[in-house]
mmCIF file of C-alpha atoms in Angstrom:
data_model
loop_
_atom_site.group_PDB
_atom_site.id
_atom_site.type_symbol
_atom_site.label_atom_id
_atom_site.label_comp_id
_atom_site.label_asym_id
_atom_site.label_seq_id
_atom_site.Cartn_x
_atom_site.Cartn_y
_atom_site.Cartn_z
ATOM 1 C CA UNK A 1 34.554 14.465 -6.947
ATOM 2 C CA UNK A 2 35.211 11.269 -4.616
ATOM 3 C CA UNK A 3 33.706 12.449 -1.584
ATOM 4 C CA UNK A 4 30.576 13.569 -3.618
ATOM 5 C CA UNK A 5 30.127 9.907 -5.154
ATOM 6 C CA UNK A 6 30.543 8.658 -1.568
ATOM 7 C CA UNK A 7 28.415 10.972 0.301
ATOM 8 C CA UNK A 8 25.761 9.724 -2.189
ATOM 9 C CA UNK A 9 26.692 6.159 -2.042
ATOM 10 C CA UNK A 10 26.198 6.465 2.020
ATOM 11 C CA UNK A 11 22.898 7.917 0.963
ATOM 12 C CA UNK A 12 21.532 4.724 -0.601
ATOM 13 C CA UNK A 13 18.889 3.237 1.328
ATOM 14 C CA UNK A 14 16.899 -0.629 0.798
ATOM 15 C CA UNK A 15 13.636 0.506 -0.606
ATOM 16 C CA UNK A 16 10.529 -2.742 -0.831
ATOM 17 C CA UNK A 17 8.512 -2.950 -4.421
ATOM 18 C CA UNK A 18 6.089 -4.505 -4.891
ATOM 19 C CA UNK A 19 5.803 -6.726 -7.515
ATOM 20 C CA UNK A 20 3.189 -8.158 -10.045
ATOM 21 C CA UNK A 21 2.227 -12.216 -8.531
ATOM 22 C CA UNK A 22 4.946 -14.724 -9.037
ATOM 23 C CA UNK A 23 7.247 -11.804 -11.256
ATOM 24 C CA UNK A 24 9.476 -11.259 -8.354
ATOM 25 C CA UNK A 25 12.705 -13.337 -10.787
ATOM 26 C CA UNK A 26 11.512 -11.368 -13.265
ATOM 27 C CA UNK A 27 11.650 -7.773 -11.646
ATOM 28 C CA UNK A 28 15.242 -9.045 -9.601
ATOM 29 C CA UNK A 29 16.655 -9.597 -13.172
ATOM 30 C CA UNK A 30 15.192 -6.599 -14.923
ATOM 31 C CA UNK A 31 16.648 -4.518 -12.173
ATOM 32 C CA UNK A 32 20.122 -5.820 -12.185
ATOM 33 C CA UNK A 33 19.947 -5.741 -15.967
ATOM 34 C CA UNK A 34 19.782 -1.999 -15.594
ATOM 35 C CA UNK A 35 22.637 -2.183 -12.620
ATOM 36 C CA UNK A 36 20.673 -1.703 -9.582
ATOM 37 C CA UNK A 37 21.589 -3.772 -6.796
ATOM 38 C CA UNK A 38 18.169 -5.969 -5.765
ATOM 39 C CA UNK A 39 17.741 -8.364 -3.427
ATOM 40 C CA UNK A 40 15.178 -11.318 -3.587
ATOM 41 C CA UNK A 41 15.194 -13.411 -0.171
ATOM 42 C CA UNK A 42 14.139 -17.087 -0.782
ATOM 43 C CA UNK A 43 13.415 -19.638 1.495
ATOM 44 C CA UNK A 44 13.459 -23.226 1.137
ATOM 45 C CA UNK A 45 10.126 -25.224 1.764
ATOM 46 C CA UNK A 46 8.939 -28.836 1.378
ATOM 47 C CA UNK A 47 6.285 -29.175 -1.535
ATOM 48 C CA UNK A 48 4.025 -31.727 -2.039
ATOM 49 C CA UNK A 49 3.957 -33.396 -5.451
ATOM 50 C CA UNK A 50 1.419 -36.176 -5.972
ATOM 51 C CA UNK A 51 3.725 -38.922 -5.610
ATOM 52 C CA UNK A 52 6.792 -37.125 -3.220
ATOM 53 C CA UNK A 53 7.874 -34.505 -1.572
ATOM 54 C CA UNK A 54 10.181 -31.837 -2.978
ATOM 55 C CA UNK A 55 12.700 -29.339 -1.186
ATOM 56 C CA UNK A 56 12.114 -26.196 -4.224
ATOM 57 C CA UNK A 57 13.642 -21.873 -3.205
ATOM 58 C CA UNK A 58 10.227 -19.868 -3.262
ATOM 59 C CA UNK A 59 10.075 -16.262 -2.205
ATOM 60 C CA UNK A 60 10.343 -15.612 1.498
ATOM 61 C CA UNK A 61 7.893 -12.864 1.261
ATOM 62 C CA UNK A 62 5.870 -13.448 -1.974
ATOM 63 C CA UNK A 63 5.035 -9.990 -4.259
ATOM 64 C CA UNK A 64 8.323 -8.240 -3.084
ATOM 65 C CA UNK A 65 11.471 -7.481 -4.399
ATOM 66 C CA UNK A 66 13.939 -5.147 -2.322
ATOM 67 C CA UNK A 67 16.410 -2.226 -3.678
ATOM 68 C CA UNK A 68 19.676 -0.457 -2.748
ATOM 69 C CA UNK A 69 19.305 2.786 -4.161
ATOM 70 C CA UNK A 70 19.302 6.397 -3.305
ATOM 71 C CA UNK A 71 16.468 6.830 -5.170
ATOM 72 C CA UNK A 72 17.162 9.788 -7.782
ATOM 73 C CA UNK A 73 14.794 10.707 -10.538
ATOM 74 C CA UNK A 74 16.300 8.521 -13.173
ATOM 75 C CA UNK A 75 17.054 5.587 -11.217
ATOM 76 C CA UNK A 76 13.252 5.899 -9.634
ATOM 77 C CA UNK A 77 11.831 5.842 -13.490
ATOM 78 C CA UNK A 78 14.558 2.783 -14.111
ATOM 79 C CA UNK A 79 12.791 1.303 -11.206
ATOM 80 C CA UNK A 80 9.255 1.798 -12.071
ATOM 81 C CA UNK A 81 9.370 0.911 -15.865
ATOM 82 C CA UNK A 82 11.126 -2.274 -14.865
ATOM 83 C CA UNK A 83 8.565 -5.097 -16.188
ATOM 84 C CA UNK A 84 6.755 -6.639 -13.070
ATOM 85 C CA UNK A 85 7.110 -3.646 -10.425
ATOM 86 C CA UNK A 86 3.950 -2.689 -9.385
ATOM 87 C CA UNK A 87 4.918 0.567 -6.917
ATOM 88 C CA UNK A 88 7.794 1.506 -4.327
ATOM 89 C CA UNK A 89 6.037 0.882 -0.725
ATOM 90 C CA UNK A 90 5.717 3.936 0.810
ATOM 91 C CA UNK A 91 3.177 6.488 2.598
ATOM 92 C CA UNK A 92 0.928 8.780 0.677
ATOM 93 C CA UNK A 93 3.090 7.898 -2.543
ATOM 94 C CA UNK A 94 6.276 9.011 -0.886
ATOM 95 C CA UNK A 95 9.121 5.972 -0.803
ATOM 96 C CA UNK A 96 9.941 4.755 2.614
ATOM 97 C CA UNK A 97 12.880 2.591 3.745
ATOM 98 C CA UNK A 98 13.161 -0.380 5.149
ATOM 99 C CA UNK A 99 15.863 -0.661 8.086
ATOM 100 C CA UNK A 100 19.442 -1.881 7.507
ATOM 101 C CA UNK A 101 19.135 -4.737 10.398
ATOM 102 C CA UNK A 102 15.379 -6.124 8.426
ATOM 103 C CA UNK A 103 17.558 -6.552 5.287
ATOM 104 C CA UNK A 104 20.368 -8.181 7.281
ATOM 105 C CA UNK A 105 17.783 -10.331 9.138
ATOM 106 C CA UNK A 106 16.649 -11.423 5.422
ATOM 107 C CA UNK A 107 19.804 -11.701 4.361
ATOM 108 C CA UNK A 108 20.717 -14.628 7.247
ATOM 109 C CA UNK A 109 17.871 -16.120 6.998
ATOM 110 C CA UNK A 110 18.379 -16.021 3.006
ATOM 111 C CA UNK A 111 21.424 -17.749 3.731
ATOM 112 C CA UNK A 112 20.598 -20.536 5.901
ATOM 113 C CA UNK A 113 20.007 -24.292 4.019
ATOM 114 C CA UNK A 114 18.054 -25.377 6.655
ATOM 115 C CA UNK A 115 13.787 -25.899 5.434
ATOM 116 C CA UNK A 116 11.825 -22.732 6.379
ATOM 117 C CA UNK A 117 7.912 -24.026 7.231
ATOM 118 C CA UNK A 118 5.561 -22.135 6.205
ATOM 119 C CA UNK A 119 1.968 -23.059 6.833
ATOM 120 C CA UNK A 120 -1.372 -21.642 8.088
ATOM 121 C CA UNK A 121 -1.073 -21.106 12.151
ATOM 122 C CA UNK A 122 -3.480 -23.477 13.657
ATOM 123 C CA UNK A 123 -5.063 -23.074 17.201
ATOM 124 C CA UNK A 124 -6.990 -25.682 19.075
ATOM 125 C CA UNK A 125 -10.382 -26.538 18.010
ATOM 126 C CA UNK A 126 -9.620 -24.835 14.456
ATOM 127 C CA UNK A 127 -11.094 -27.416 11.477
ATOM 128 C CA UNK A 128 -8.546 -29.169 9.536
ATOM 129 C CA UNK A 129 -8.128 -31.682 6.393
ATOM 130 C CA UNK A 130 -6.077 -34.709 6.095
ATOM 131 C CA UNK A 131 -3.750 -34.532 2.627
ATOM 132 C CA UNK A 132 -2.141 -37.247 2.440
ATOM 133 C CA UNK A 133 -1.939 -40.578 3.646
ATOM 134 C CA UNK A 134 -4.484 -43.591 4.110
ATOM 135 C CA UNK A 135 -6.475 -41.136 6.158
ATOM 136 C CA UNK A 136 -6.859 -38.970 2.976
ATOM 137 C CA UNK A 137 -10.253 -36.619 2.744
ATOM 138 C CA UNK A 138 -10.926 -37.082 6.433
ATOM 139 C CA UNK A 139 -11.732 -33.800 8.412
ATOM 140 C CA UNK A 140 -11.199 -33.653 12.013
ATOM 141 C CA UNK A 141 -10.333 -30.533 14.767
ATOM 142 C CA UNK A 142 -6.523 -29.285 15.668
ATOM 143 C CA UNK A 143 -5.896 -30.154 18.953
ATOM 144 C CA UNK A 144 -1.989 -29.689 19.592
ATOM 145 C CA UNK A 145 0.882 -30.048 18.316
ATOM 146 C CA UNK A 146 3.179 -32.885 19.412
ATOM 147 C CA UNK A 147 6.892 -32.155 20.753
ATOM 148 C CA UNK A 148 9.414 -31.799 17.880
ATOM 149 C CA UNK A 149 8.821 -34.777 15.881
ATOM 150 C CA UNK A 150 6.694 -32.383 13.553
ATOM 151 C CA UNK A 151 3.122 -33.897 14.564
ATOM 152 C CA UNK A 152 0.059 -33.133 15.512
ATOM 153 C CA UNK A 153 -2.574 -34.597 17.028
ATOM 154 C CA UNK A 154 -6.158 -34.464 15.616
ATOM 155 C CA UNK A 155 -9.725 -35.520 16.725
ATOM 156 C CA UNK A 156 -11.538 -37.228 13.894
ATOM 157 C CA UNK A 157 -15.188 -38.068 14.626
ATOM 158 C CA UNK A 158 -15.874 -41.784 12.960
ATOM 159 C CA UNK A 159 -18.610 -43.211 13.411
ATOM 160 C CA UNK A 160 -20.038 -41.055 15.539
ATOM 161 C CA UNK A 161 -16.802 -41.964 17.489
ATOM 162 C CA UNK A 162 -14.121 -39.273 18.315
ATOM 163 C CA UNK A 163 -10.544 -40.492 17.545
ATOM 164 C CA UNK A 164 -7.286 -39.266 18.649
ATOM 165 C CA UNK A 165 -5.131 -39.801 15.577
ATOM 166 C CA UNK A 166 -0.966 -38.429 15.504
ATOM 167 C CA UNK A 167 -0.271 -37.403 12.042
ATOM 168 C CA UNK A 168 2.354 -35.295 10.377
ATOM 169 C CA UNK A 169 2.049 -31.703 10.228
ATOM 170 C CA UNK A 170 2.761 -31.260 6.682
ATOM 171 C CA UNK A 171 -0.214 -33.644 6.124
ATOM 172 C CA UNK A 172 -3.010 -31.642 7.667
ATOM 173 C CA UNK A 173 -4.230 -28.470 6.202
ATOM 174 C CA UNK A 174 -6.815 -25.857 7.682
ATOM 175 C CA UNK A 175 -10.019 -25.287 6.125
ATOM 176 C CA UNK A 176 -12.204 -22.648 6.420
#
């Protein structure tokens, strides 16, 4: 009886679901309401409030939700009828699993305190927005970005002028 609960036990696997926008809390509790182990990697991120910034956990990969299971009938309908789960990724509607060493990667990164940014990749020449700041509204074009101080550098075109300015990164957004 022992080695049949552990042969199954080695036969559990991390599955990815996808979940219903901004329900991922919601599906991670449902599931280990019903005693399935789930894992929800968050990151931490800066967020800009109107009057301060704000350190806040948001999902590390928004709209999933990952599972340690082996997958058998009943636990896959447990899974499914959980409120927020959308599917189980997989091919062709068969369930495919997702790598012990990606869930361990999530895991340390997971773990970490340290600020995870997470903002639109910008190349040169790319059109961007000023936020924040007493340069507020002003468009300009992504240049580069400036060592590790967390700048970048920006051409703004004033007056039929073209500026340099250095600003900081988390100030600038791309537009479209």
């Amino acid at each position: 009886m022992t080695d049949t609960y552990q042969m199954k036990e080695n036969q559990q696997k991390w599955y990815a679901i996808h979940s219903r926008s901004r329900h991922e809390d919601v599906v991670l509790n449902g599931l280990k309401k019903k005693l399935i182990e789930a894992f929800l990697p968050k990151m931490q991120v800066m967020s800009r409030r109107k009057d301060r910034r704000k350190r806040i956990l948001v999902p590390l990969l928004p709209g999933y939700v990952f599972v340690h299971s082996d997958l058998n009938p009943n636990q896959y309908w447990d899974i499914i009828k959980t409120y927020g789960v959308v599917r189980i990724l997989g091919i062709q509607g068969k369930p495919v699993s997702v790598k012990d060493e990606e869930i361990a990667s999530l895991k340390t990164l997971h773990g970490t305190d340290r600020t995870v940014r997470n903002q639109a990749y910008m190349k040169e020449g790319d059109r961007v927005m000023i936020m924040e700041g007493p340069l507020k509204g002003l468009t300009g074009f992504y240049i580069k970005h400036k060592g590790k101080a967390d700048k970048v550098v920006i051409s703004i075109e004033l007056l039929q002028r073209s500026l340099a300015v250095e600003i900081e990164d988390l100030s600038v957004e791309k537009i479209n």
